[in-house]
């Protein structure tokens, strides 16, 4: 059987308000395998971001388990969960989330420094990744001085610095024009095809979602469709 990287077992996420309760995820069971390129679509409020955050250990489910490479994460707490997340998961966000006053190089190596890797090793790896995402010529520029598409390339290099098992991307093209969107999706697909990087991305844009080789559709906190594309 193929290598299962992330498994969700009966994951439910509820947010409690004063009077009402929102069920953001409603008993979701799902497995993501090595090498997949997965699109998550669905209307606003259907739980896409919550699902991605739970998969990536940024948020905890109310019920159910998140299993990363066979390891149940429900008993892991505090610093250990942050360390596991830092080592195993690469995140890409709609708003890039670069630190504006740091250079491209500094932004890319930061997640590596946080988990205690050596600067020399990180800088070498960052250079290689920046070349692969086509932004090496901007290495000493500050994050704030780059275009949206350039910032997202840097964010992809940053997401890969710790050799994660998976990249989770929440609306990675949400702030980009259609030309830059295509370039970013082509880049992610190339990373998937040529380097075997597993990617799960969220997009409400049907053109972007068509990049997915497996397409999950969400509605009211549930996965209502899970389709593999031939
Ligand atoms: N921190 C929170 N506190 C309370 N409710 C929340 C919180 N985060 C999300 N929700 C609710 O959970 C549901 C799912 O939200 P989520 O952000 O996952 O949706 P989404 O599919 O990503 O939507 P969008 O396409 O607008 O980004 C929504 O009803 C939302 O209002
Ligand atoms: Mg969202």
Short mmCIF file of N, CA, C and O in Angstrom, two decimals, residues 54-122:
data_model
loop_
_atom_site.label_atom_id
_atom_site.label_comp_id
_atom_site.label_asym_id
_atom_site.label_seq_id
_atom_site.Cartn_x
_atom_site.Cartn_y
_atom_site.Cartn_z
N UNK A 54 -6.07 21.91 11.01
CA UNK A 54 -6.03 20.70 11.84
C UNK A 54 -5.03 19.70 11.27
O UNK A 54 -4.23 19.12 12.01
N UNK A 55 -5.04 19.53 9.95
CA UNK A 55 -4.08 18.61 9.31
C UNK A 55 -2.65 19.00 9.62
O UNK A 55 -1.77 18.16 9.78
N UNK A 56 -2.40 20.33 9.67
CA UNK A 56 -1.05 20.83 9.86
C UNK A 56 -0.69 21.12 11.30
O UNK A 56 0.33 21.76 11.57
N UNK A 57 -1.52 20.68 12.23
CA UNK A 57 -1.25 20.83 13.67
C UNK A 57 -1.18 22.29 14.12
O UNK A 57 -0.54 22.61 15.12
N UNK A 58 -1.81 23.18 13.35
CA UNK A 58 -1.90 24.58 13.79
C UNK A 58 -3.08 24.73 14.74
O UNK A 58 -3.15 25.69 15.50
N UNK A 59 -4.01 23.79 14.64
CA UNK A 59 -5.21 23.83 15.46
C UNK A 59 -5.53 22.40 15.87
O UNK A 59 -5.14 21.46 15.18
N UNK A 60 -6.23 22.26 16.99
CA UNK A 60 -6.56 20.92 17.46
C UNK A 60 -8.02 20.59 17.25
O UNK A 60 -8.88 21.45 17.48
N UNK A 61 -8.31 19.37 16.83
CA UNK A 61 -9.72 19.01 16.71
C UNK A 61 -10.38 18.90 18.09
O UNK A 61 -9.69 18.67 19.08
N UNK A 62 -11.68 19.09 18.11
CA UNK A 62 -12.44 18.89 19.35
C UNK A 62 -12.54 17.40 19.65
O UNK A 62 -12.44 16.97 20.79
N UNK A 63 -12.75 16.63 18.58
CA UNK A 63 -12.78 15.17 18.71
C UNK A 63 -12.03 14.55 17.54
O UNK A 63 -11.90 15.18 16.49
N UNK A 64 -11.57 13.33 17.72
CA UNK A 64 -10.91 12.62 16.63
C UNK A 64 -9.41 12.77 16.70
O UNK A 64 -8.87 13.46 17.56
N UNK A 65 -8.76 12.09 15.78
CA UNK A 65 -7.29 12.02 15.82
C UNK A 65 -6.65 12.48 14.52
O UNK A 65 -7.18 12.21 13.44
N UNK A 66 -5.48 13.12 14.66
CA UNK A 66 -4.65 13.43 13.50
C UNK A 66 -3.40 12.55 13.63
O UNK A 66 -2.69 12.63 14.64
N UNK A 67 -3.17 11.74 12.63
CA UNK A 67 -2.04 10.82 12.69
C UNK A 67 -1.04 11.21 11.61
O UNK A 67 -1.37 11.26 10.42
N UNK A 68 0.17 11.54 12.04
CA UNK A 68 1.21 11.98 11.11
C UNK A 68 2.24 10.86 10.98
O UNK A 68 2.85 10.48 11.98
N UNK A 69 2.40 10.34 9.80
CA UNK A 69 3.30 9.21 9.54
C UNK A 69 3.14 8.10 10.58
O UNK A 69 4.11 7.62 11.16
N UNK A 70 1.90 7.76 10.84
CA UNK A 70 1.60 6.66 11.76
C UNK A 70 1.61 7.04 13.23
O UNK A 70 1.30 6.21 14.09
N UNK A 71 1.95 8.29 13.54
CA UNK A 71 2.06 8.70 14.94
C UNK A 71 0.84 9.53 15.35
O UNK A 71 0.55 10.56 14.74
N UNK A 72 0.16 9.05 16.39
CA UNK A 72 -1.01 9.77 16.89
C UNK A 72 -0.55 11.05 17.60
O UNK A 72 0.23 11.00 18.55
N UNK A 73 -1.03 12.20 17.10
CA UNK A 73 -0.55 13.47 17.65
C UNK A 73 -1.44 14.00 18.78
O UNK A 73 -1.14 15.04 19.36
N UNK A 74 -2.51 13.27 19.11
CA UNK A 74 -3.47 13.83 20.06
C UNK A 74 -2.90 13.93 21.49
O UNK A 74 -3.40 14.70 22.29
N UNK A 75 -1.85 13.14 21.76
CA UNK A 75 -1.29 13.18 23.12
C UNK A 75 -0.06 14.11 23.21
O UNK A 75 0.53 14.26 24.27
N UNK A 76 0.33 14.66 22.06
CA UNK A 76 1.53 15.51 22.05
C UNK A 76 1.12 16.95 22.35
O UNK A 76 0.13 17.44 21.82
N UNK A 77 1.88 17.62 23.19
CA UNK A 77 1.46 18.97 23.59
C UNK A 77 2.60 19.99 23.47
O UNK A 77 3.75 19.64 23.25
N UNK A 78 2.22 21.24 23.64
CA UNK A 78 3.15 22.36 23.80
C UNK A 78 4.25 22.42 22.78
O UNK A 78 4.02 22.40 21.57
N UNK A 79 5.47 22.50 23.30
CA UNK A 79 6.66 22.65 22.46
C UNK A 79 6.82 21.49 21.49
O UNK A 79 7.29 21.67 20.37
N UNK A 80 6.45 20.28 21.94
CA UNK A 80 6.66 19.10 21.10
C UNK A 80 5.80 19.15 19.84
O UNK A 80 6.22 18.71 18.78
N UNK A 81 4.60 19.71 19.97
CA UNK A 81 3.73 19.80 18.79
C UNK A 81 4.29 20.84 17.82
O UNK A 81 4.30 20.65 16.61
N UNK A 82 4.82 21.93 18.37
CA UNK A 82 5.42 22.98 17.52
C UNK A 82 6.64 22.43 16.79
O UNK A 82 6.86 22.72 15.61
N UNK A 83 7.41 21.61 17.47
CA UNK A 83 8.60 21.02 16.87
C UNK A 83 8.22 20.03 15.76
O UNK A 83 8.79 20.05 14.67
N UNK A 84 7.23 19.20 16.05
CA UNK A 84 6.75 18.24 15.06
C UNK A 84 6.23 18.97 13.83
O UNK A 84 6.56 18.62 12.69
N UNK A 85 5.46 20.02 14.07
CA UNK A 85 4.92 20.83 12.97
C UNK A 85 6.05 21.45 12.16
O UNK A 85 6.06 21.41 10.94
N UNK A 86 7.02 22.01 12.85
CA UNK A 86 8.15 22.66 12.18
C UNK A 86 8.94 21.71 11.31
O UNK A 86 9.44 22.08 10.25
N UNK A 87 9.04 20.46 11.76
CA UNK A 87 9.85 19.49 11.01
C UNK A 87 9.07 18.86 9.86
O UNK A 87 9.65 18.53 8.82
N UNK A 88 7.78 18.67 10.04
CA UNK A 88 7.02 17.83 9.10
C UNK A 88 6.14 18.59 8.12
O UNK A 88 5.77 18.05 7.08
N UNK A 89 5.76 19.83 8.49
CA UNK A 89 4.74 20.51 7.69
C UNK A 89 5.30 21.82 7.14
O UNK A 89 5.90 22.61 7.87
N UNK A 90 5.06 22.07 5.84
CA UNK A 90 5.39 23.36 5.25
C UNK A 90 4.09 24.09 4.93
O UNK A 90 3.20 23.50 4.31
N UNK A 91 3.98 25.34 5.36
CA UNK A 91 2.75 26.09 5.11
C UNK A 91 2.97 27.20 4.09
O UNK A 91 4.01 27.86 4.09
N UNK A 92 1.95 27.38 3.26
CA UNK A 92 1.93 28.52 2.33
C UNK A 92 0.57 29.19 2.51
O UNK A 92 -0.46 28.50 2.49
N UNK A 93 0.57 30.50 2.72
CA UNK A 93 -0.67 31.22 2.99
C UNK A 93 -0.99 32.20 1.87
O UNK A 93 -0.10 32.64 1.13
N UNK A 94 -2.25 32.59 1.82
CA UNK A 94 -2.70 33.56 0.82
C UNK A 94 -1.91 34.86 0.91
O UNK A 94 -1.56 35.47 -0.10
N UNK A 95 -1.62 35.29 2.14
CA UNK A 95 -0.97 36.59 2.35
C UNK A 95 0.55 36.46 2.51
O UNK A 95 1.20 37.35 3.06
N UNK A 96 1.12 35.35 2.05
CA UNK A 96 2.57 35.07 2.00
C UNK A 96 3.20 34.98 3.40
O UNK A 96 4.01 34.10 3.65
N UNK A 97 2.85 35.94 4.28
CA UNK A 97 3.38 35.94 5.66
C UNK A 97 4.90 35.98 5.75
O UNK A 97 5.49 35.37 6.63
N UNK A 98 5.54 36.70 4.83
CA UNK A 98 6.98 36.92 4.99
C UNK A 98 7.17 38.00 6.06
O UNK A 98 6.29 38.83 6.28
N UNK A 99 8.33 37.99 6.69
CA UNK A 99 8.65 39.07 7.63
C UNK A 99 9.26 40.20 6.80
O UNK A 99 10.33 40.03 6.21
N UNK A 100 8.54 41.34 6.69
CA UNK A 100 8.89 42.35 5.68
C UNK A 100 10.29 42.93 5.82
O UNK A 100 10.94 43.22 4.81
N UNK A 101 10.80 43.07 7.05
CA UNK A 101 12.10 43.72 7.19
C UNK A 101 13.26 42.74 7.04
O UNK A 101 14.41 43.14 6.96
N UNK A 102 12.97 41.44 6.99
CA UNK A 102 14.04 40.47 6.77
C UNK A 102 14.25 40.26 5.28
O UNK A 102 13.33 40.43 4.47
N UNK A 103 15.47 39.89 4.91
CA UNK A 103 15.73 39.60 3.50
C UNK A 103 15.08 38.27 3.11
O UNK A 103 14.65 37.49 3.97
N UNK A 104 15.08 38.03 1.80
CA UNK A 104 14.57 36.78 1.27
C UNK A 104 15.31 35.60 1.93
O UNK A 104 14.69 34.66 2.43
N UNK A 105 16.64 35.65 1.94
CA UNK A 105 17.43 34.58 2.55
C UNK A 105 17.04 34.37 4.02
O UNK A 105 16.80 33.25 4.46
N UNK A 106 16.95 35.47 4.76
CA UNK A 106 16.62 35.36 6.20
C UNK A 106 15.23 34.77 6.41
O UNK A 106 15.01 33.95 7.32
N UNK A 107 14.29 35.16 5.56
CA UNK A 107 12.94 34.60 5.67
C UNK A 107 12.95 33.09 5.44
O UNK A 107 12.29 32.34 6.15
N UNK A 108 13.71 32.67 4.43
CA UNK A 108 13.68 31.25 4.05
C UNK A 108 14.33 30.37 5.12
O UNK A 108 13.84 29.28 5.41
N UNK A 109 15.42 30.85 5.72
CA UNK A 109 16.11 29.97 6.68
C UNK A 109 15.48 29.99 8.08
O UNK A 109 15.76 29.11 8.90
N UNK A 110 14.62 30.98 8.34
CA UNK A 110 14.07 31.14 9.70
C UNK A 110 13.43 29.87 10.29
O UNK A 110 13.76 29.49 11.42
N UNK A 111 12.57 29.16 9.54
CA UNK A 111 11.98 27.95 10.13
C UNK A 111 13.03 26.89 10.48
O UNK A 111 12.81 26.06 11.37
N UNK A 112 14.16 26.92 9.79
CA UNK A 112 15.24 25.98 10.09
C UNK A 112 15.97 26.37 11.36
O UNK A 112 16.31 25.52 12.20
N UNK A 113 16.21 27.68 11.51
CA UNK A 113 16.87 28.17 12.74
C UNK A 113 16.00 27.85 13.96
O UNK A 113 16.50 27.45 15.01
N UNK A 114 14.69 27.98 13.79
CA UNK A 114 13.76 27.74 14.91
C UNK A 114 13.85 26.31 15.42
O UNK A 114 13.77 26.06 16.61
N UNK A 115 14.04 25.36 14.50
CA UNK A 115 14.14 23.97 14.98
C UNK A 115 15.60 23.56 15.22
O UNK A 115 15.90 22.38 15.41
N UNK A 116 16.51 24.53 15.23
CA UNK A 116 17.86 24.26 15.69
C UNK A 116 18.85 23.77 14.64
O UNK A 116 19.90 23.23 14.98
N UNK A 117 18.52 23.96 13.36
CA UNK A 117 19.49 23.54 12.33
C UNK A 117 20.58 24.60 12.16
O UNK A 117 20.38 25.77 12.47
N UNK A 118 21.71 24.18 11.61
CA UNK A 118 22.85 25.08 11.47
C UNK A 118 22.66 26.07 10.32
O UNK A 118 22.20 25.71 9.24
N UNK A 119 23.07 27.30 10.57
CA UNK A 119 22.91 28.37 9.59
C UNK A 119 23.61 28.06 8.27
O UNK A 119 23.07 28.29 7.20
N UNK A 120 24.80 27.53 8.37
CA UNK A 120 25.59 27.25 7.16
C UNK A 120 24.87 26.26 6.24
O UNK A 120 24.76 26.47 5.04
N UNK A 121 24.37 25.19 6.86
CA UNK A 121 23.61 24.19 6.11
C UNK A 121 22.36 24.83 5.51
O UNK A 121 22.02 24.62 4.33
N UNK A 122 21.67 25.64 6.33
CA UNK A 122 20.41 26.25 5.89
C UNK A 122 20.62 27.20 4.71
O UNK A 122 19.83 27.22 3.76
#
